[in-house]
PDB file of C-alpha atoms and ligand atoms in Angstrom:
ATOM      1  CA  MET A   1      72.981-159.093 121.489  1.00  0.00           C
ATOM      2  CA  MET A   2      69.843-157.668 123.411  1.00  0.00           C
ATOM      3  CA  ALA A   3      70.800-155.166 126.438  1.00  0.00           C
ATOM      4  CA  TYR A   4      68.044-153.355 129.079  1.00  0.00           C
ATOM      5  CA  GLN A   5      69.163-150.853 131.482  1.00  0.00           C
ATOM      6  CA  VAL A   6      68.265-151.996 135.035  1.00  0.00           C
ATOM      7  CA  LYS A   7      70.408-151.162 138.404  1.00  0.00           C
ATOM      8  CA  PRO A   8      70.892-154.091 140.087  1.00  0.00           C
ATOM      9  CA  THR A   9      70.895-154.339 143.544  1.00  0.00           C
ATOM     10  CA  LYS A  10      73.929-153.436 146.242  1.00  0.00           C
ATOM     11  CA  MET A  11      77.153-154.020 144.608  1.00  0.00           C
ATOM     12  CA  ARG A  12      80.300-152.521 145.476  1.00  0.00           C
ATOM     13  CA  ILE A  13      81.162-149.941 143.620  1.00  0.00           C
ATOM     14  CA  ASN A  14      84.296-151.446 141.007  1.00  0.00           C
ATOM     15  CA  ARG A  15      81.848-153.800 140.023  1.00  0.00           C
ATOM     16  CA  TYR A  16      79.348-152.306 139.358  1.00  0.00           C
ATOM     17  CA  LEU A  17      81.798-149.841 137.208  1.00  0.00           C
ATOM     18  CA  ALA A  18      83.040-153.262 135.231  1.00  0.00           C
ATOM     19  CA  ALA A  19      79.219-154.088 134.720  1.00  0.00           C
ATOM     20  CA  CYS A  20      78.309-150.924 132.948  1.00  0.00           C
ATOM     21  CA  GLY A  21      81.430-152.193 131.211  1.00  0.00           C
ATOM     22  CA  LEU A  22      83.402-149.227 131.514  1.00  0.00           C
ATOM     23  CA  ALA A  23      86.940-151.229 132.771  1.00  0.00           C
ATOM     24  CA  SER A  24      87.929-154.198 134.077  1.00  0.00           C
ATOM     25  CA  ARG A  25      87.642-154.281 138.022  1.00  0.00           C
ATOM     26  CA  ARG A  26      91.006-153.318 138.659  1.00  0.00           C
ATOM     27  CA  LYS A  27      90.671-151.076 136.526  1.00  0.00           C
ATOM     28  CA  ALA A  28      87.871-149.528 137.725  1.00  0.00           C
ATOM     29  CA  GLU A  29      89.354-149.653 141.279  1.00  0.00           C
ATOM     30  CA  GLN A  30      92.153-147.255 140.066  1.00  0.00           C
ATOM     31  CA  ILE A  31      89.079-144.629 138.367  1.00  0.00           C
ATOM     32  CA  VAL A  32      87.864-144.739 141.980  1.00  0.00           C
ATOM     33  CA  LEU A  33      91.290-144.087 143.197  1.00  0.00           C
ATOM     34  CA  ASP A  34      91.870-141.156 141.081  1.00  0.00           C
ATOM     35  CA  GLY A  35      88.666-139.205 142.634  1.00  0.00           C
ATOM     36  CA  ARG A  36      86.857-139.479 138.802  1.00  0.00           C
ATOM     37  CA  VAL A  37      83.656-141.149 140.460  1.00  0.00           C
ATOM     38  CA  THR A  38      80.266-139.712 142.689  1.00  0.00           C
ATOM     39  CA  ILE A  39      77.472-141.291 143.958  1.00  0.00           C
ATOM     40  CA  ASP A  40      74.379-139.424 144.343  1.00  0.00           C
ATOM     41  CA  GLY A  41      76.704-136.484 143.676  1.00  0.00           C
ATOM     42  CA  GLU A  42      79.855-137.473 146.555  1.00  0.00           C
ATOM     43  CA  VAL A  43      82.764-138.184 145.408  1.00  0.00           C
ATOM     44  CA  VAL A  44      83.947-141.824 145.773  1.00  0.00           C
ATOM     45  CA  GLN A  45      86.733-142.360 148.094  1.00  0.00           C
ATOM     46  CA  SER A  46      86.869-144.960 149.202  1.00  0.00           C
ATOM     47  CA  LEU A  47      86.817-148.710 147.347  1.00  0.00           C
ATOM     48  CA  SER A  48      84.547-150.193 149.451  1.00  0.00           C
ATOM     49  CA  ALA A  49      81.752-147.969 148.732  1.00  0.00           C
ATOM     50  CA  THR A  50      78.227-149.616 147.516  1.00  0.00           C
ATOM     51  CA  VAL A  51      75.763-148.914 145.137  1.00  0.00           C
ATOM     52  CA  SER A  52      72.541-149.181 145.774  1.00  0.00           C
ATOM     53  CA  GLU A  53      68.955-150.191 143.505  1.00  0.00           C
ATOM     54  CA  THR A  54      68.404-145.749 144.055  1.00  0.00           C
ATOM     55  CA  ALA A  55      71.664-144.392 143.644  1.00  0.00           C
ATOM     56  CA  LYS A  56      72.827-142.521 140.658  1.00  0.00           C
ATOM     57  CA  VAL A  57      76.611-142.890 140.458  1.00  0.00           C
ATOM     58  CA  CYS A  58      78.424-141.141 136.986  1.00  0.00           C
ATOM     59  CA  VAL A  59      82.621-141.341 136.125  1.00  0.00           C
ATOM     60  CA  ASP A  60      83.706-138.251 135.420  1.00  0.00           C
ATOM     61  CA  GLY A  61      80.288-136.393 136.074  1.00  0.00           C
ATOM     62  CA  THR A  62      78.830-138.431 133.439  1.00  0.00           C
ATOM     63  CA  PRO A  63      76.157-141.291 134.533  1.00  0.00           C
ATOM     64  CA  VAL A  64      76.550-144.122 134.130  1.00  0.00           C
ATOM     65  CA  THR A  65      74.093-147.651 134.438  1.00  0.00           C
ATOM     66  CA  PRO A  66      74.911-150.908 133.878  1.00  0.00           C
ATOM     67  CA  ALA A  67      73.751-153.350 131.379  1.00  0.00           C
ATOM     68  CA  VAL A  68      72.064-157.074 131.685  1.00  0.00           C
ATOM     69  CA  HIS A  69      70.598-159.327 129.087  1.00  0.00           C
ATOM     70  CA  LEU A  70      67.227-159.587 128.712  1.00  0.00           C
ATOM     71  CA  THR A  71      65.581-162.740 129.769  1.00  0.00           C
ATOM     72  CA  TYR A  72      62.460-164.086 128.856  1.00  0.00           C
ATOM     73  CA  VAL A  73      60.685-167.363 130.940  1.00  0.00           C
ATOM     74  CA  LEU A  74      57.286-168.446 129.987  1.00  0.00           C
ATOM     75  CA  LEU A  75      56.527-170.686 133.615  1.00  0.00           C
ATOM     76  CA  ASN A  76      53.236-172.967 133.157  1.00  0.00           C
ATOM     77  CA  LYS A  77      52.192-171.585 137.046  1.00  0.00           C
ATOM     78  CA  PRO A  78      50.994-174.443 139.740  1.00  0.00           C
ATOM     79  CA  LYS A  79      48.709-173.685 141.556  1.00  0.00           C
ATOM     80  CA  GLY A  80      49.226-171.919 145.332  1.00  0.00           C
ATOM     81  CA  TYR A  81      52.550-169.931 144.360  1.00  0.00           C
ATOM     82  CA  VAL A  82      51.518-166.088 144.225  1.00  0.00           C
ATOM     83  CA  THR A  83      52.600-163.504 141.108  1.00  0.00           C
ATOM     84  CA  THR A  84      54.720-160.983 143.532  1.00  0.00           C
ATOM     85  CA  ALA A  85      58.234-160.770 143.721  1.00  0.00           C
ATOM     86  CA  GLN A  86      57.982-161.305 147.899  1.00  0.00           C
ATOM     87  CA  ASP A  87      55.147-162.175 150.043  1.00  0.00           C
ATOM     88  CA  GLU A  88      54.812-160.431 153.607  1.00  0.00           C
ATOM     89  CA  ARG A  89      52.749-163.678 154.897  1.00  0.00           C
ATOM     90  CA  GLY A  90      55.934-165.843 153.615  1.00  0.00           C
ATOM     91  CA  ARG A  91      53.247-167.838 150.836  1.00  0.00           C
ATOM     92  CA  LYS A  92      55.546-168.762 148.441  1.00  0.00           C
ATOM     93  CA  THR A  93      56.184-167.615 144.914  1.00  0.00           C
ATOM     94  CA  VAL A  94      56.611-168.286 141.281  1.00  0.00           C
ATOM     95  CA  LEU A  95      60.051-166.961 140.947  1.00  0.00           C
ATOM     96  CA  GLU A  96      60.891-170.181 143.489  1.00  0.00           C
ATOM     97  CA  LEU A  97      60.182-171.930 140.576  1.00  0.00           C
ATOM     98  CA  ILE A  98      62.884-170.521 137.995  1.00  0.00           C
ATOM     99  CA  PRO A  99      65.638-170.627 140.234  1.00  0.00           C
ATOM    100  CA  ASP A 100      68.614-170.174 137.901  1.00  0.00           C
ATOM    101  CA  SER A 101      67.454-167.192 135.367  1.00  0.00           C
ATOM    102  CA  PRO A 102      68.304-163.418 135.998  1.00  0.00           C
ATOM    103  CA  ARG A 103      65.999-161.919 137.890  1.00  0.00           C
ATOM    104  CA  VAL A 104      62.851-161.460 136.220  1.00  0.00           C
ATOM    105  CA  PHE A 105      59.384-160.201 137.418  1.00  0.00           C
ATOM    106  CA  PRO A 106      56.041-161.434 136.177  1.00  0.00           C
ATOM    107  CA  VAL A 107      53.900-159.810 133.437  1.00  0.00           C
ATOM    108  CA  GLY A 108      51.103-158.897 135.363  1.00  0.00           C
ATOM    109  CA  ARG A 109      49.087-161.340 137.745  1.00  0.00           C
ATOM    110  CA  LEU A 110      47.722-164.920 138.031  1.00  0.00           C
ATOM    111  CA  ASP A 111      45.759-165.275 141.688  1.00  0.00           C
ATOM    112  CA  ILE A 112      47.190-168.019 144.061  1.00  0.00           C
ATOM    113  CA  ASN A 113      44.466-170.648 143.178  1.00  0.00           C
ATOM    114  CA  THR A 114      45.103-169.601 139.326  1.00  0.00           C
ATOM    115  CA  THR A 115      46.888-172.448 137.520  1.00  0.00           C
ATOM    116  CA  GLY A 116      48.675-172.001 133.726  1.00  0.00           C
ATOM    117  CA  LEU A 117      50.947-169.544 131.544  1.00  0.00           C
ATOM    118  CA  LEU A 118      52.967-166.786 133.187  1.00  0.00           C
ATOM    119  CA  LEU A 119      55.287-164.503 131.572  1.00  0.00           C
ATOM    120  CA  LEU A 120      58.091-163.196 133.086  1.00  0.00           C
ATOM    121  CA  THR A 121      60.827-160.606 132.218  1.00  0.00           C
ATOM    122  CA  ASN A 122      63.328-158.422 133.266  1.00  0.00           C
ATOM    123  CA  ASP A 123      62.192-155.770 129.416  1.00  0.00           C
ATOM    124  CA  GLY A 124      60.325-153.596 131.137  1.00  0.00           C
ATOM    125  CA  GLU A 125      59.328-151.821 128.054  1.00  0.00           C
ATOM    126  CA  LEU A 126      58.113-154.720 126.745  1.00  0.00           C
ATOM    127  CA  ALA A 127      56.191-155.916 129.704  1.00  0.00           C
ATOM    128  CA  HIS A 128      54.362-152.238 130.261  1.00  0.00           C
ATOM    129  CA  ARG A 129      52.831-153.200 126.697  1.00  0.00           C
ATOM    130  CA  LEU A 130      51.685-156.223 126.994  1.00  0.00           C
ATOM    131  CA  MET A 131      49.646-155.234 130.222  1.00  0.00           C
ATOM    132  CA  HIS A 132      48.401-151.761 128.528  1.00  0.00           C
ATOM    133  CA  PRO A 133      44.725-152.242 127.578  1.00  0.00           C
ATOM    134  CA  ARG A 134      45.578-150.272 124.779  1.00  0.00           C
ATOM    135  CA  PHE A 135      47.302-152.930 122.995  1.00  0.00           C
ATOM    136  CA  LYS A 136      44.264-155.197 123.646  1.00  0.00           C
ATOM    137  CA  VAL A 137      46.221-158.657 124.329  1.00  0.00           C
ATOM    138  CA  ALA A 138      44.434-161.930 124.022  1.00  0.00           C
ATOM    139  CA  LYS A 139      44.443-163.872 127.541  1.00  0.00           C
ATOM    140  CA  ILE A 140      42.616-167.125 127.181  1.00  0.00           C
ATOM    141  CA  TYR A 141      40.996-168.663 130.540  1.00  0.00           C
ATOM    142  CA  ARG A 142      39.341-172.134 130.941  1.00  0.00           C
ATOM    143  CA  ALA A 143      36.804-171.855 134.061  1.00  0.00           C
ATOM    144  CA  GLY A 144      35.844-174.381 136.215  1.00  0.00           C
ATOM    145  CA  LEU A 145      32.152-173.685 137.343  1.00  0.00           C
ATOM    146  CA  ASP A 146      30.555-174.766 140.236  1.00  0.00           C
ATOM    147  CA  ARG A 147      27.138-175.763 138.232  1.00  0.00           C
ATOM    148  CA  ASP A 148      26.141-175.468 134.250  1.00  0.00           C
ATOM    149  CA  PHE A 149      26.612-172.519 132.683  1.00  0.00           C
ATOM    150  CA  SER A 150      23.273-171.087 131.167  1.00  0.00           C
ATOM    151  CA  PRO A 151      22.721-170.737 127.035  1.00  0.00           C
ATOM    152  CA  ASP A 152      21.042-167.282 128.149  1.00  0.00           C
ATOM    153  CA  ASP A 153      24.375-166.691 131.017  1.00  0.00           C
ATOM    154  CA  MET A 154      26.695-167.064 127.798  1.00  0.00           C
ATOM    155  CA  SER A 155      25.484-165.024 125.947  1.00  0.00           C
ATOM    156  CA  LYS A 156      25.403-161.934 128.894  1.00  0.00           C
ATOM    157  CA  LEU A 157      28.938-162.374 129.714  1.00  0.00           C
ATOM    158  CA  THR A 158      30.160-161.949 125.449  1.00  0.00           C
ATOM    159  CA  SER A 159      28.039-158.697 125.538  1.00  0.00           C
ATOM    160  CA  GLY A 160      29.361-157.657 128.504  1.00  0.00           C
ATOM    161  CA  LEU A 161      28.355-157.146 132.069  1.00  0.00           C
ATOM    162  CA  ILE A 162      28.407-154.493 134.727  1.00  0.00           C
ATOM    163  CA  LEU A 163      30.845-154.837 137.885  1.00  0.00           C
ATOM    164  CA  GLU A 164      32.198-152.163 140.072  1.00  0.00           C
ATOM    165  CA  ASP A 165      34.904-151.201 138.521  1.00  0.00           C
ATOM    166  CA  GLY A 166      32.919-150.724 135.724  1.00  0.00           C
ATOM    167  CA  PRO A 167      31.233-152.524 132.015  1.00  0.00           C
ATOM    168  CA  THR A 168      32.895-155.447 130.607  1.00  0.00           C
ATOM    169  CA  GLN A 169      34.190-155.108 126.943  1.00  0.00           C
ATOM    170  CA  PRO A 170      31.964-157.813 125.147  1.00  0.00           C
ATOM    171  CA  CYS A 171      34.152-160.676 124.769  1.00  0.00           C
ATOM    172  CA  VAL A 172      34.764-164.212 122.931  1.00  0.00           C
ATOM    173  CA  ALA A 173      33.999-167.451 124.782  1.00  0.00           C
ATOM    174  CA  ARG A 174      32.463-171.205 124.712  1.00  0.00           C
ATOM    175  CA  PHE A 175      32.001-174.652 126.076  1.00  0.00           C
ATOM    176  CA  PHE A 176      35.496-176.548 125.744  1.00  0.00           C
ATOM    177  CA  SER A 177      34.886-179.947 126.162  1.00  0.00           C
ATOM    178  CA  ASP A 178      30.921-181.744 126.536  1.00  0.00           C
ATOM    179  CA  SER A 179      30.556-180.518 130.403  1.00  0.00           C
ATOM    180  CA  ARG A 180      28.390-177.090 130.305  1.00  0.00           C
ATOM    181  CA  ARG A 181      30.199-176.684 133.380  1.00  0.00           C
ATOM    182  CA  GLN A 182      33.367-175.745 131.255  1.00  0.00           C
ATOM    183  CA  VAL A 183      33.791-172.339 129.796  1.00  0.00           C
ATOM    184  CA  GLU A 184      36.555-170.873 127.852  1.00  0.00           C
ATOM    185  CA  ILE A 185      36.696-166.984 127.948  1.00  0.00           C
ATOM    186  CA  GLU A 186      39.254-164.751 125.189  1.00  0.00           C
ATOM    187  CA  LEU A 187      39.868-161.539 127.540  1.00  0.00           C
ATOM    188  CA  ARG A 188      41.569-158.086 125.332  1.00  0.00           C
ATOM    189  CA  GLU A 189      41.706-156.284 129.288  1.00  0.00           C
ATOM    190  CA  GLY A 190      43.141-157.241 132.280  1.00  0.00           C
ATOM    191  CA  ARG A 191      41.642-155.791 135.397  1.00  0.00           C
ATOM    192  CA  GLN A 192      42.170-157.904 139.018  1.00  0.00           C
ATOM    193  CA  GLN A 193      40.837-160.638 139.511  1.00  0.00           C
ATOM    194  CA  GLN A 194      38.348-159.919 136.317  1.00  0.00           C
ATOM    195  CA  VAL A 195      37.397-163.734 135.436  1.00  0.00           C
ATOM    196  CA  ARG A 196      35.876-164.517 139.032  1.00  0.00           C
ATOM    197  CA  ARG A 197      34.351-161.582 139.188  1.00  0.00           C
ATOM    198  CA  MET A 198      32.148-161.488 135.408  1.00  0.00           C
ATOM    199  CA  PHE A 199      30.943-165.261 136.686  1.00  0.00           C
ATOM    200  CA  ALA A 200      30.267-164.477 140.073  1.00  0.00           C
ATOM    201  CA  ALA A 201      28.307-161.271 138.477  1.00  0.00           C
ATOM    202  CA  LEU A 202      25.824-164.416 136.749  1.00  0.00           C
ATOM    203  CA  THR A 203      26.280-166.630 140.518  1.00  0.00           C
ATOM    204  CA  TYR A 204      28.532-168.624 139.668  1.00  0.00           C
ATOM    205  CA  HIS A 205      31.557-169.433 142.166  1.00  0.00           C
ATOM    206  CA  VAL A 206      34.668-170.086 139.710  1.00  0.00           C
ATOM    207  CA  GLU A 207      36.025-174.233 141.134  1.00  0.00           C
ATOM    208  CA  THR A 208      39.082-174.123 138.254  1.00  0.00           C
ATOM    209  CA  LEU A 209      40.720-171.346 136.719  1.00  0.00           C
ATOM    210  CA  ASN A 210      43.508-171.822 133.886  1.00  0.00           C
ATOM    211  CA  ARG A 211      45.281-169.228 131.349  1.00  0.00           C
ATOM    212  CA  VAL A 212      46.100-171.577 128.061  1.00  0.00           C
ATOM    213  CA  ARG A 213      46.749-168.686 126.057  1.00  0.00           C
ATOM    214  CA  PHE A 214      48.612-164.922 126.648  1.00  0.00           C
ATOM    215  CA  GLY A 215      48.894-163.355 122.758  1.00  0.00           C
ATOM    216  CA  CYS A 216      50.792-165.972 120.806  1.00  0.00           C
ATOM    217  CA  LEU A 217      52.410-167.964 123.389  1.00  0.00           C
ATOM    218  CA  ASP A 218      50.308-171.209 124.556  1.00  0.00           C
ATOM    219  CA  LEU A 219      51.911-173.764 127.017  1.00  0.00           C
ATOM    220  CA  GLN A 220      52.496-176.667 124.575  1.00  0.00           C
ATOM    221  CA  GLY A 221      54.830-179.530 125.917  1.00  0.00           C
ATOM    222  CA  LEU A 222      54.865-177.153 129.125  1.00  0.00           C
ATOM    223  CA  GLY A 223      53.875-179.101 132.397  1.00  0.00           C
ATOM    224  CA  ARG A 224      52.672-178.176 135.366  1.00  0.00           C
ATOM    225  CA  GLY A 225      55.356-176.005 137.668  1.00  0.00           C
ATOM    226  CA  GLN A 226      58.110-176.300 134.283  1.00  0.00           C
ATOM    227  CA  TRP A 227      59.334-173.051 132.488  1.00  0.00           C
ATOM    228  CA  ARG A 228      61.366-172.109 130.001  1.00  0.00           C
ATOM    229  CA  ASN A 229      62.966-169.396 127.553  1.00  0.00           C
ATOM    230  CA  LEU A 230      61.124-168.249 125.103  1.00  0.00           C
ATOM    231  CA  SER A 231      62.916-168.339 121.727  1.00  0.00           C
ATOM    232  CA  PRO A 232      63.827-165.127 119.407  1.00  0.00           C
ATOM    233  CA  ASP A 233      61.274-165.932 117.077  1.00  0.00           C
ATOM    234  CA  GLU A 234      58.523-165.780 120.206  1.00  0.00           C
ATOM    235  CA  VAL A 235      59.801-162.628 121.834  1.00  0.00           C
ATOM    236  CA  SER A 236      60.033-160.836 117.919  1.00  0.00           C
ATOM    237  CA  ALA A 237      56.878-162.136 117.469  1.00  0.00           C
ATOM    238  CA  LEU A 238      55.161-160.762 121.171  1.00  0.00           C
ATOM    239  CA  LYS A 239      57.000-157.253 120.652  1.00  0.00           C
ATOM    240  CA  ILE A 240      56.048-157.481 116.974  1.00  0.00           C
ATOM    241  CA  SER A 241      52.140-157.950 118.371  1.00  0.00           C
ATOM    242  CA  VAL A 242      52.624-155.173 121.080  1.00  0.00           C
ATOM    243  CA  LYS A 243      54.493-152.321 117.524  1.00  0.00           C
ATOM    244  CA  LEU A 244      57.832-152.711 119.142  1.00  0.00           C
ATOM    245  CA  SER A 245      60.327-153.773 116.550  1.00  0.00           C
TER     246      SER A 245
HETATM  247  N1  URA B   1      41.417-163.478 136.276  1.00  0.00           N
HETATM  248  C1  URA B   1      40.934-163.642 137.177  1.00  0.00           C
HETATM  249  O1  URA B   1      40.075-163.700 137.551  1.00  0.00           O
HETATM  250  N2  URA B   1      41.867-164.329 138.466  1.00  0.00           N
HETATM  251  C2  URA B   1      43.346-164.932 137.291  1.00  0.00           C
HETATM  252  O2  URA B   1      44.348-165.441 137.746  1.00  0.00           O
HETATM  253  C3  URA B   1      43.517-164.198 135.961  1.00  0.00           C
HETATM  254  C4  URA B   1      42.096-163.581 135.606  1.00  0.00           C
END
């Protein structure tokens, strides 16, 4: 079984200790009553004490943290959802699409109007590596443009462009249908709104944007708005791709 150290949102102290695997909730109560537990250095006096996300809990002076299962979710994101856990403007979030999942967070961002493959997990180390430019994880996007894309611009796009936050790496791109407005582009870096900004630098407007691949993952069999858990093989392949095995 895989386990990942995270602190849950506010939790009663006996439940917290039980989640750490130290004792049943009833035995945990006795540990508290014996004065063996501290929260942020203060001995816990009452069973009604709660533990916040940032609190440091110790038993007999040793820090303890609950273990939770690692979860990996693949979502086919529809338009109109933000990829943050909460939105101050009250917009719908991708987390609303996976209500039965343990708490997970999106690996990177897709714009509200971008559709397609989004990975969500509570595996912080894997997420960090997948997003880190050092590991060059490939992401493939299909962009629908406002007009035909010229072969000249295709060679500018793939050679690298100058954006306001610096030059883009050379990349692979191609037309993916008979229409010259449909361009597929593979990026191994992940800057904010990079695809839209690259096409904008060549004076095209991206009307639709769909991510169809992220590393070894694709969307086969997953309709828009649907999600599934990754298989153990998929998790292993992702880990191997970022030298975490
Ligand atoms: N690039 C963009 O411009 N938007 C996205 O959502 C993802 C990549």
